[in-house]
mmCIF file of C-alpha atoms and ligand atoms in Angstrom:
data_model
loop_
_atom_site.group_PDB
_atom_site.id
_atom_site.type_symbol
_atom_site.label_atom_id
_atom_site.label_comp_id
_atom_site.label_asym_id
_atom_site.label_seq_id
_atom_site.Cartn_x
_atom_site.Cartn_y
_atom_site.Cartn_z
ATOM 1 C CA MET A 196 40.342 84.092 106.717
ATOM 2 C CA LEU A 197 40.044 87.350 104.855
ATOM 3 C CA ALA A 198 40.432 90.071 107.449
ATOM 4 C CA HIS A 199 39.408 93.026 105.315
ATOM 5 C CA THR A 200 40.023 94.710 102.027
ATOM 6 C CA LEU A 201 42.257 97.729 101.710
ATOM 7 C CA ASP A 202 40.441 100.158 99.500
ATOM 8 C CA ILE A 203 41.981 103.297 98.014
ATOM 9 C CA THR A 204 39.143 103.980 95.666
ATOM 10 C CA CYS A 205 37.111 105.624 98.452
ATOM 11 C CA THR A 206 33.882 104.458 96.868
ATOM 12 C CA LEU A 207 31.414 101.627 97.292
ATOM 13 C CA ASN A 208 32.337 99.624 100.361
ATOM 14 C CA ARG A 209 34.845 102.045 101.817
ATOM 15 C CA ASP A 210 34.004 102.292 105.465
ATOM 16 C CA ALA A 211 34.652 105.677 107.066
ATOM 17 C CA ILE A 212 36.322 103.977 110.021
ATOM 18 C CA LEU A 213 38.977 102.213 107.928
ATOM 19 C CA PRO A 214 42.471 103.402 108.865
ATOM 20 C CA PRO A 215 44.441 105.488 106.345
ATOM 21 C CA MET A 216 46.189 103.740 103.465
ATOM 22 C CA ASP A 217 49.649 104.017 105.011
ATOM 23 C CA ASP A 218 48.500 101.983 107.995
ATOM 24 C CA LEU A 219 46.881 99.430 105.745
ATOM 25 C CA VAL A 220 50.009 98.949 103.629
ATOM 26 C CA LYS A 221 51.949 98.583 106.906
ATOM 27 C CA GLU A 222 49.558 95.901 108.041
ATOM 28 C CA ALA A 223 49.899 94.073 104.701
ATOM 29 C CA ALA A 224 53.704 94.311 104.995
ATOM 30 C CA GLU A 225 53.501 92.779 108.464
ATOM 31 C CA ALA A 226 51.467 89.929 107.008
ATOM 32 C CA ILE A 227 54.153 89.450 104.317
ATOM 33 C CA LEU A 228 56.903 89.359 106.963
ATOM 34 C CA ALA A 229 54.850 86.830 108.955
ATOM 35 C CA GLY A 230 54.874 84.527 105.911
ATOM 36 C CA LYS A 231 51.238 85.151 104.983
ATOM 37 C CA LEU A 232 49.665 85.782 101.587
ATOM 38 C CA VAL A 233 48.386 89.168 100.383
ATOM 39 C CA GLY A 234 46.359 90.156 97.311
ATOM 40 C CA MET A 235 48.506 92.822 95.603
ATOM 41 C CA PRO A 236 47.367 95.201 92.854
ATOM 42 C CA THR A 237 49.677 95.775 89.898
ATOM 43 C CA GLU A 238 49.224 97.622 86.616
ATOM 44 C CA THR A 239 49.030 94.315 84.708
ATOM 45 C CA VAL A 240 46.940 91.946 86.837
ATOM 46 C CA TYR A 241 46.570 91.346 90.586
ATOM 47 C CA GLY A 242 49.250 89.199 92.209
ATOM 48 C CA LEU A 243 49.159 86.611 94.998
ATOM 49 C CA ALA A 244 52.021 88.042 97.041
ATOM 50 C CA ALA A 245 54.393 86.510 99.588
ATOM 51 C CA ASP A 246 57.950 86.987 100.856
ATOM 52 C CA ALA A 247 60.170 85.701 98.022
ATOM 53 C CA SER A 248 63.055 85.057 100.413
ATOM 54 C CA SER A 249 61.025 82.638 102.542
ATOM 55 C CA GLN A 250 60.717 79.039 101.413
ATOM 56 C CA GLU A 251 57.590 78.473 103.530
ATOM 57 C CA ALA A 252 55.830 81.593 102.270
ATOM 58 C CA VAL A 253 56.576 80.625 98.674
ATOM 59 C CA LEU A 254 55.249 77.113 99.221
ATOM 60 C CA ALA A 255 52.034 78.668 100.572
ATOM 61 C CA ILE A 256 51.561 80.429 97.196
ATOM 62 C CA PHE A 257 51.751 77.140 95.293
ATOM 63 C CA ALA A 258 49.308 75.534 97.756
ATOM 64 C CA ALA A 259 46.754 78.380 97.615
ATOM 65 C CA LYS A 260 46.768 78.498 93.785
ATOM 66 C CA ASN A 261 46.935 74.739 93.383
ATOM 67 C CA ARG A 262 49.881 75.546 91.102
ATOM 68 C CA PRO A 263 52.195 72.729 90.045
ATOM 69 C CA HIS A 264 55.670 73.078 91.527
ATOM 70 C CA PHE A 265 57.330 73.010 88.084
ATOM 71 C CA ASP A 266 55.861 76.439 87.222
ATOM 72 C CA PRO A 267 58.200 79.161 88.594
ATOM 73 C CA LEU A 268 57.100 82.491 90.095
ATOM 74 C CA ILE A 269 57.893 86.111 89.200
ATOM 75 C CA VAL A 270 59.733 88.084 91.904
ATOM 76 C CA HIS A 271 58.692 91.732 92.322
ATOM 77 C CA VAL A 272 61.233 94.342 93.405
ATOM 78 C CA SER A 273 60.969 98.061 94.097
ATOM 79 C CA ASP A 274 64.131 99.064 92.200
ATOM 80 C CA ILE A 275 67.255 97.848 90.404
ATOM 81 C CA ALA A 276 69.230 97.709 93.669
ATOM 82 C CA MET A 277 66.800 95.141 95.058
ATOM 83 C CA ALA A 278 66.952 93.241 91.764
ATOM 84 C CA GLU A 279 70.707 92.967 92.241
ATOM 85 C CA ASP A 280 70.141 91.064 95.504
ATOM 86 C CA CYS A 281 68.094 88.511 93.590
ATOM 87 C CA ALA A 282 69.929 87.979 90.283
ATOM 88 C CA LEU A 283 73.039 88.655 88.219
ATOM 89 C CA ILE A 284 72.173 91.565 85.986
ATOM 90 C CA ASN A 285 73.965 91.844 82.665
ATOM 91 C CA GLU A 286 74.532 95.202 80.978
ATOM 92 C CA LEU A 287 71.685 94.858 78.507
ATOM 93 C CA ALA A 288 69.272 93.782 81.257
ATOM 94 C CA HIS A 289 70.316 96.853 83.220
ATOM 95 C CA LYS A 290 69.604 99.080 80.239
ATOM 96 C CA LEU A 291 66.152 97.538 79.769
ATOM 97 C CA MET A 292 65.335 97.911 83.461
ATOM 98 C CA LYS A 293 66.268 101.587 83.288
ATOM 99 C CA ALA A 294 64.128 102.055 80.205
ATOM 100 C CA PHE A 295 61.024 100.141 81.283
ATOM 101 C CA TRP A 296 60.894 99.881 85.086
ATOM 102 C CA PRO A 297 58.649 100.336 86.878
ATOM 103 C CA GLY A 298 56.503 98.655 84.228
ATOM 104 C CA PRO A 299 55.246 95.484 82.561
ATOM 105 C CA LEU A 300 58.629 93.921 81.700
ATOM 106 C CA THR A 301 59.839 90.723 83.409
ATOM 107 C CA LEU A 302 63.453 89.627 82.850
ATOM 108 C CA VAL A 303 64.675 86.056 83.344
ATOM 109 C CA LEU A 304 68.223 86.226 84.769
ATOM 110 C CA PRO A 305 70.721 83.988 86.624
ATOM 111 C CA LYS A 306 69.455 83.563 90.193
ATOM 112 C CA ARG A 307 71.337 84.395 93.381
ATOM 113 C CA ASP A 308 71.088 82.125 96.432
ATOM 114 C CA TYR A 309 69.057 84.733 98.360
ATOM 115 C CA ILE A 310 66.062 83.520 96.327
ATOM 116 C CA PRO A 311 65.116 79.983 97.358
ATOM 117 C CA ASP A 312 64.940 77.249 94.709
ATOM 118 C CA GLU A 313 61.182 76.871 95.319
ATOM 119 C CA VAL A 314 60.587 80.271 93.645
ATOM 120 C CA SER A 315 62.248 79.215 90.400
ATOM 121 C CA SER A 316 61.083 75.590 90.456
ATOM 122 C CA GLY A 317 64.681 74.448 90.625
ATOM 123 C CA LEU A 318 65.808 76.466 87.575
ATOM 124 C CA ASP A 319 69.057 78.419 87.930
ATOM 125 C CA THR A 320 67.287 81.567 86.734
ATOM 126 C CA VAL A 321 64.734 83.877 88.329
ATOM 127 C CA ALA A 322 62.125 86.126 86.700
ATOM 128 C CA LEU A 323 62.212 89.728 87.992
ATOM 129 C CA ARG A 324 59.903 92.669 87.567
ATOM 130 C CA CYS A 325 59.289 96.088 89.145
ATOM 131 C CA PRO A 326 55.528 96.784 89.049
ATOM 132 C CA ASN A 327 54.234 100.233 88.145
ATOM 133 C CA HIS A 328 51.615 100.551 90.847
ATOM 134 C CA PRO A 329 52.065 102.840 93.866
ATOM 135 C CA LEU A 330 50.548 100.350 96.316
ATOM 136 C CA ALA A 331 52.636 97.419 95.063
ATOM 137 C CA LEU A 332 55.771 99.549 95.350
ATOM 138 C CA ALA A 333 54.713 100.737 98.821
ATOM 139 C CA LEU A 334 54.191 97.131 99.944
ATOM 140 C CA ILE A 335 57.621 96.028 98.696
ATOM 141 C CA GLU A 336 59.336 99.066 100.246
ATOM 142 C CA GLU A 337 57.515 98.703 103.537
ATOM 143 C CA SER A 338 58.294 94.980 103.881
ATOM 144 C CA LYS A 339 61.855 95.475 102.528
ATOM 145 C CA ARG A 340 61.554 92.122 100.808
ATOM 146 C CA PRO A 341 61.380 90.998 97.210
ATOM 147 C CA ILE A 342 57.839 89.719 96.723
ATOM 148 C CA ALA A 343 56.979 86.577 94.798
ATOM 149 C CA ALA A 344 53.634 86.978 93.098
ATOM 150 C CA PRO A 345 51.994 84.936 90.389
ATOM 151 C CA SER A 346 48.669 86.169 89.071
ATOM 152 C CA ALA A 347 46.087 85.808 91.852
ATOM 153 C CA ASN A 348 43.876 83.186 90.219
ATOM 154 C CA LEU A 349 43.545 79.453 90.731
ATOM 155 C CA PHE A 350 45.994 77.613 88.458
ATOM 156 C CA GLY A 351 44.980 77.620 84.797
ATOM 157 C CA ARG A 352 42.021 79.966 85.353
ATOM 158 C CA ILE A 353 41.462 83.550 84.165
ATOM 159 C CA SER A 354 43.793 86.216 85.608
ATOM 160 C CA PRO A 355 42.281 88.832 87.976
ATOM 161 C CA THR A 356 42.132 92.526 87.142
ATOM 162 C CA THR A 357 40.101 93.669 90.180
ATOM 163 C CA ALA A 358 40.230 93.024 93.929
ATOM 164 C CA GLU A 359 36.822 91.363 93.629
ATOM 165 C CA HIS A 360 38.225 88.820 91.140
ATOM 166 C CA VAL A 361 40.908 87.926 93.696
ATOM 167 C CA ARG A 362 38.379 87.590 96.510
ATOM 168 C CA GLU A 363 36.161 85.237 94.463
ATOM 169 C CA GLN A 364 38.860 82.612 93.915
ATOM 170 C CA LEU A 365 41.393 83.118 96.712
ATOM 171 C CA GLY A 366 39.779 85.255 99.436
ATOM 172 C CA ASP A 367 39.922 82.517 102.063
ATOM 173 C CA SER A 368 43.691 82.010 101.624
ATOM 174 C CA LEU A 369 44.658 85.654 102.093
ATOM 175 C CA ALA A 370 45.512 87.796 105.122
ATOM 176 C CA CYS A 371 44.185 90.784 103.142
ATOM 177 C CA ILE A 372 43.636 92.167 99.662
ATOM 178 C CA ILE A 373 44.929 95.626 98.787
ATOM 179 C CA ASP A 374 42.314 97.156 96.504
ATOM 180 C CA GLY A 375 44.169 99.358 94.042
ATOM 181 C CA GLY A 376 41.298 99.683 91.584
ATOM 182 C CA PRO A 377 41.096 97.922 88.187
ATOM 183 C CA SER A 378 44.492 97.062 86.653
ATOM 184 C CA SER A 379 45.326 99.761 84.120
ATOM 185 C CA ILE A 380 46.944 97.459 81.526
ATOM 186 C CA GLY A 381 44.912 94.286 81.959
ATOM 187 C CA VAL A 382 47.278 91.631 80.551
ATOM 188 C CA GLU A 383 50.333 90.179 82.292
ATOM 189 C CA SER A 384 53.862 91.477 81.852
ATOM 190 C CA THR A 385 56.048 90.708 78.856
ATOM 191 C CA VAL A 386 58.572 88.023 79.880
ATOM 192 C CA ILE A 387 61.975 88.064 78.162
ATOM 193 C CA GLY A 388 65.014 85.811 78.287
ATOM 194 C CA PHE A 389 68.610 86.204 77.078
ATOM 195 C CA ASP A 390 70.449 83.650 74.972
ATOM 196 C CA ALA A 391 74.167 82.880 75.350
ATOM 197 C CA GLN A 392 75.049 85.921 73.188
ATOM 198 C CA LYS A 393 72.749 88.109 75.344
ATOM 199 C CA THR A 394 70.273 88.412 72.524
ATOM 200 C CA VAL A 395 66.773 89.019 73.845
ATOM 201 C CA TYR A 396 63.818 86.801 72.986
ATOM 202 C CA VAL A 397 60.236 87.124 74.192
ATOM 203 C CA LEU A 398 58.959 84.189 76.244
ATOM 204 C CA ARG A 399 55.513 85.639 76.870
ATOM 205 C CA PRO A 400 54.040 88.594 74.959
ATOM 206 C CA GLY A 401 52.449 90.980 77.429
ATOM 207 C CA GLY A 402 51.822 94.515 78.580
ATOM 208 C CA LEU A 403 55.048 95.929 77.098
ATOM 209 C CA SER A 404 54.761 95.873 73.300
ATOM 210 C CA VAL A 405 57.432 94.250 71.178
ATOM 211 C CA ASP A 406 57.690 97.550 69.288
ATOM 212 C CA ALA A 407 58.642 99.427 72.458
ATOM 213 C CA LEU A 408 61.237 96.750 73.278
ATOM 214 C CA SER A 409 62.656 96.853 69.738
ATOM 215 C CA GLU A 410 63.148 100.589 69.940
ATOM 216 C CA VAL A 411 65.506 100.268 72.908
ATOM 217 C CA LEU A 412 67.174 97.059 71.693
ATOM 218 C CA GLY A 413 67.804 98.319 68.176
ATOM 219 C CA TYR A 414 66.495 95.033 66.773
ATOM 220 C CA GLU A 415 63.255 93.105 66.868
ATOM 221 C CA PRO A 416 63.417 90.294 69.419
ATOM 222 C CA SER A 417 62.015 86.980 68.263
ATOM 223 C CA VAL A 418 58.721 86.100 69.878
ATOM 224 C CA LYS A 419 58.586 82.432 70.678
ATOM 225 C CA SER A 420 55.154 81.361 69.477
ATOM 226 C CA MET A 421 53.406 78.587 71.339
ATOM 227 C CA GLU A 422 54.285 76.270 68.453
ATOM 228 C CA ALA A 423 57.964 77.253 68.677
ATOM 229 C CA VAL A 424 57.922 76.853 72.439
ATOM 230 C CA VAL A 425 56.593 73.345 72.116
ATOM 231 C CA ALA A 426 58.857 72.513 69.173
ATOM 232 C CA GLU A 427 62.018 73.808 70.812
ATOM 233 C CA ASP A 428 61.037 72.365 74.151
ATOM 234 C CA LEU A 429 61.263 75.790 75.720
ATOM 235 C CA ASN A 430 58.743 74.593 78.282
ATOM 236 C CA SER A 431 61.698 73.546 80.352
ATOM 237 C CA ARG A 432 62.872 77.180 80.308
ATOM 238 C CA SER A 433 59.529 78.835 80.949
ATOM 239 C CA PRO A 434 57.383 76.038 82.247
ATOM 240 C CA GLY A 435 54.357 78.313 82.644
ATOM 241 C CA LEU A 436 53.927 78.584 78.903
ATOM 242 C CA LEU A 437 51.435 75.791 78.964
ATOM 243 C CA LYS A 438 49.118 75.649 75.987
ATOM 244 C CA SER A 439 45.890 75.663 77.911
ATOM 245 C CA HIS A 440 46.024 78.562 80.301
ATOM 246 C CA TYR A 441 43.809 81.501 81.202
ATOM 247 C CA ALA A 442 40.996 79.135 80.367
ATOM 248 C CA PRO A 443 37.340 79.733 81.191
ATOM 249 C CA GLN A 444 35.447 76.719 82.529
ATOM 250 C CA VAL A 445 33.381 76.760 79.319
ATOM 251 C CA PRO A 446 34.856 75.526 75.973
ATOM 252 C CA VAL A 447 36.248 78.390 73.879
ATOM 253 C CA ARG A 448 36.436 78.447 70.070
ATOM 254 C CA ILE A 449 38.183 81.019 67.884
ATOM 255 C CA LYS A 450 36.199 82.452 65.000
ATOM 256 C CA GLY A 451 38.157 82.412 61.756
ATOM 257 C CA PRO A 452 38.179 85.697 59.776
ATOM 258 C CA ALA A 453 35.853 84.271 57.124
ATOM 259 C CA ASP A 454 33.514 82.465 59.575
ATOM 260 C CA GLU A 455 30.076 83.732 60.597
ATOM 261 C CA TRP A 456 29.394 84.215 64.314
ATOM 262 C CA PRO A 457 27.388 81.315 65.733
ATOM 263 C CA THR A 458 23.789 81.896 66.847
ATOM 264 C CA GLY A 459 21.625 80.286 69.523
ATOM 265 C CA LYS A 460 21.073 80.525 73.244
ATOM 266 C CA GLU A 461 23.893 78.140 74.114
ATOM 267 C CA TRP A 462 26.462 80.618 72.758
ATOM 268 C CA GLY A 463 28.360 83.483 74.329
ATOM 269 C CA CYS A 464 30.529 85.684 72.100
ATOM 270 C CA LEU A 465 33.516 87.923 72.689
ATOM 271 C CA ALA A 466 33.905 90.448 69.866
ATOM 272 C CA PHE A 467 36.517 93.132 69.345
ATOM 273 C CA GLN A 468 34.249 96.036 68.314
ATOM 274 C CA ASP A 469 30.810 95.077 67.044
ATOM 275 C CA ALA A 470 27.919 93.477 68.927
ATOM 276 C CA VAL A 471 26.959 89.929 67.942
ATOM 277 C CA GLU A 472 23.213 89.330 67.489
ATOM 278 C CA GLY A 473 21.247 86.212 68.375
ATOM 279 C CA VAL A 474 23.407 84.814 71.173
ATOM 280 C CA ALA A 475 22.743 84.514 74.909
ATOM 281 C CA HIS A 476 25.656 86.671 76.060
ATOM 282 C CA ASN A 477 27.771 89.156 74.153
ATOM 283 C CA GLU A 478 30.901 90.998 75.255
ATOM 284 C CA ILE A 479 32.710 93.727 73.312
ATOM 285 C CA LEU A 480 36.356 94.552 74.058
ATOM 286 C CA SER A 481 36.327 98.102 72.663
ATOM 287 C CA ALA A 482 33.539 99.732 70.663
ATOM 288 C CA ASN A 483 36.087 102.236 69.280
ATOM 289 C CA GLY A 484 38.590 99.552 68.335
ATOM 290 C CA ASP A 485 41.066 100.853 70.918
ATOM 291 C CA ILE A 486 43.582 98.085 71.635
ATOM 292 C CA THR A 487 44.558 99.533 75.046
ATOM 293 C CA GLU A 488 40.934 99.500 76.166
ATOM 294 C CA ALA A 489 40.528 95.991 74.731
ATOM 295 C CA ALA A 490 43.389 94.721 76.922
ATOM 296 C CA GLN A 491 41.867 96.381 79.999
ATOM 297 C CA ASN A 492 38.548 94.628 79.374
ATOM 298 C CA LEU A 493 39.822 91.209 78.266
ATOM 299 C CA PHE A 494 39.893 89.166 81.487
ATOM 300 C CA ALA A 495 36.792 90.734 83.064
ATOM 301 C CA SER A 496 34.868 90.004 79.833
ATOM 302 C CA LEU A 497 36.026 86.384 79.816
ATOM 303 C CA ARG A 498 35.011 86.071 83.474
ATOM 304 C CA ARG A 499 31.513 87.422 82.751
ATOM 305 C CA LEU A 500 31.161 85.000 79.837
ATOM 306 C CA GLU A 501 32.237 82.143 82.080
ATOM 307 C CA ALA A 502 29.741 83.188 84.775
ATOM 308 C CA SER A 503 26.834 83.482 82.293
ATOM 309 C CA ASP A 504 25.140 80.150 81.664
ATOM 310 C CA VAL A 505 26.321 79.670 78.079
ATOM 311 C CA GLN A 506 27.613 76.252 77.034
ATOM 312 C CA GLN A 507 30.117 77.465 74.439
ATOM 313 C CA ILE A 508 32.122 80.633 73.885
ATOM 314 C CA CYS A 509 33.213 81.992 70.505
ATOM 315 C CA VAL A 510 35.910 84.673 70.418
ATOM 316 C CA GLU A 511 37.373 86.795 67.662
ATOM 317 C CA LEU A 512 41.052 87.720 67.483
ATOM 318 C CA VAL A 513 42.031 91.404 67.500
ATOM 319 C CA PRO A 514 44.504 93.140 65.129
ATOM 320 C CA GLU A 515 47.927 91.547 65.703
ATOM 321 C CA GLU A 516 49.756 94.752 66.625
ATOM 322 C CA GLY A 517 50.915 96.402 69.873
ATOM 323 C CA LEU A 518 49.026 94.943 72.836
ATOM 324 C CA GLY A 519 46.979 92.952 70.319
ATOM 325 C CA ILE A 520 49.770 90.354 70.233
ATOM 326 C CA ALA A 521 49.331 89.684 73.969
ATOM 327 C CA ILE A 522 45.519 89.719 73.718
ATOM 328 C CA ASN A 523 45.555 87.165 70.892
ATOM 329 C CA ASP A 524 48.054 85.022 72.801
ATOM 330 C CA ARG A 525 45.653 84.886 75.788
ATOM 331 C CA LEU A 526 42.635 84.190 73.545
ATOM 332 C CA LYS A 527 44.467 81.296 71.859
ATOM 333 C CA ARG A 528 45.435 79.875 75.229
ATOM 334 C CA ALA A 529 41.848 80.238 76.455
ATOM 335 C CA ALA A 530 40.904 78.104 73.471
ATOM 336 C CA GLY A 531 43.505 75.520 74.490
ATOM 337 C CA GLY A 532 46.105 76.509 71.944
ATOM 338 C CA ALA A 533 43.789 76.431 68.920
HETATM 339 O O1 TXA B 708 52.163 90.769 85.048
HETATM 340 C C1 TXA B 708 52.618 89.764 85.588
HETATM 341 O O2 TXA B 708 53.662 89.227 85.195
HETATM 342 C C2 TXA B 708 51.825 89.187 86.780
HETATM 343 C C3 TXA B 708 51.840 90.225 87.898
HETATM 344 C C4 TXA B 708 51.221 89.707 89.170
HETATM 345 O O3 TXA B 708 53.137 90.675 88.107
HETATM 346 N N1 TXA B 708 52.384 87.940 87.191
HETATM 347 C C5 TXA B 708 52.258 86.794 86.462
HETATM 348 O O4 TXA B 708 52.796 85.684 87.071
HETATM 349 O O5 TXA B 708 51.704 86.740 85.405
HETATM 350 P P1 TXA B 708 52.502 84.192 86.599
HETATM 351 O O6 TXA B 708 53.074 83.342 87.657
HETATM 352 O O7 TXA B 708 51.048 84.018 86.357
HETATM 353 O O8 TXA B 708 53.341 84.018 85.296
HETATM 354 C C6 TXA B 708 54.743 83.956 85.393
HETATM 355 C C7 TXA B 708 55.359 83.529 84.082
HETATM 356 C C8 TXA B 708 55.086 82.064 83.805
HETATM 357 O O9 TXA B 708 54.877 81.902 82.415
HETATM 358 C C9 TXA B 708 56.382 81.404 84.273
HETATM 359 O O10 TXA B 708 56.604 80.173 83.678
HETATM 360 C C10 TXA B 708 57.401 82.456 83.847
HETATM 361 O O11 TXA B 708 56.785 83.686 84.142
HETATM 362 N N2 TXA B 708 58.639 82.327 84.635
HETATM 363 C C11 TXA B 708 58.819 82.543 85.937
HETATM 364 N N3 TXA B 708 60.086 82.288 86.305
HETATM 365 C C12 TXA B 708 60.735 81.889 85.197
HETATM 366 C C13 TXA B 708 62.072 81.471 84.912
HETATM 367 N N4 TXA B 708 63.000 81.399 85.854
HETATM 368 N N5 TXA B 708 62.371 81.145 83.652
HETATM 369 C C14 TXA B 708 61.433 81.241 82.683
HETATM 370 N N6 TXA B 708 60.156 81.607 82.875
HETATM 371 C C15 TXA B 708 59.799 81.923 84.114
HETATM 372 MG MG1 MG B 709 49.197 83.487 85.666
#
């Protein structure tokens, strides 16, 4: 059962008798060491956290999320030294970690035995990331363990960007939820892999833009589109790149650039900047056309659309630049790969 929520925002439901944050992170770390599950804030989305070195704890993650065992987990570390316990880090990976950690970059690297096979679904690689959130870092440091954490949503559903989102779907499975406020980025980390020549490719566009990566790499990494992933059978390398993912429970359609918005009370619409008239529910990602704000609002908007009683959802893609690449990726997946 959910014991309580750890709240640093000091607003709303913060109870004056709650112990200070340090004590609460300590308590969450004890839960981690006892093999329990914790809701962990990160700058991208909230994670469903457990001790990555414990087979049983990792299996509990798959059970709570109803996640298929072929879909491997990301392991969160507090620094490069901890990453070295988990994986073999090549020179380029090291350079990227120094440039972008803590931050929304996940690197797929050869796994060390310290990480049980359950984490990586039997692959010989493990995905590593150092989250840029003080409470996530405090939890990892306090527990002195790498922490496995997929997004804290039921499998295939919309990722959570607030503690409340986590509570709605997974509250009963957790020892506690650390409330670190709304996630500042709002889309998951960018996942990269290395080919045999150590050339980087992007497996999942995310919170770190391809432009920022290119600047450090000195070349533009190829982004494996969903079509390429399916065509090249990369699913076996990043099994989580399933076409239908992040999907609301209501059918989602993508509006083509030349299409009119639909009208009628059965429709809900998700627009980039401008309100849509004549529909039952309308969400706007950013009235100013700010792509950073659009990413922050994406998953909460999709959740509100799902919770409204519309029968169909129509969404518009955003400009395909910067974080827009990750936003459009999630919108296409929400529409089942359309
Ligand atoms: O921002 C994020 O990355 C969030 C926060 C909580 O850190 N986590 C997250 O985890 O999005 P999840 O489990 O929802 O997505 C993990 C992705 C999946 O696409 C999975 O297939 C891929 O990473 N992945 C994990 N391990 C892998 C591996 N060894 N090889 C290739 N892909 C891997
Ligand atoms: Mg996920």
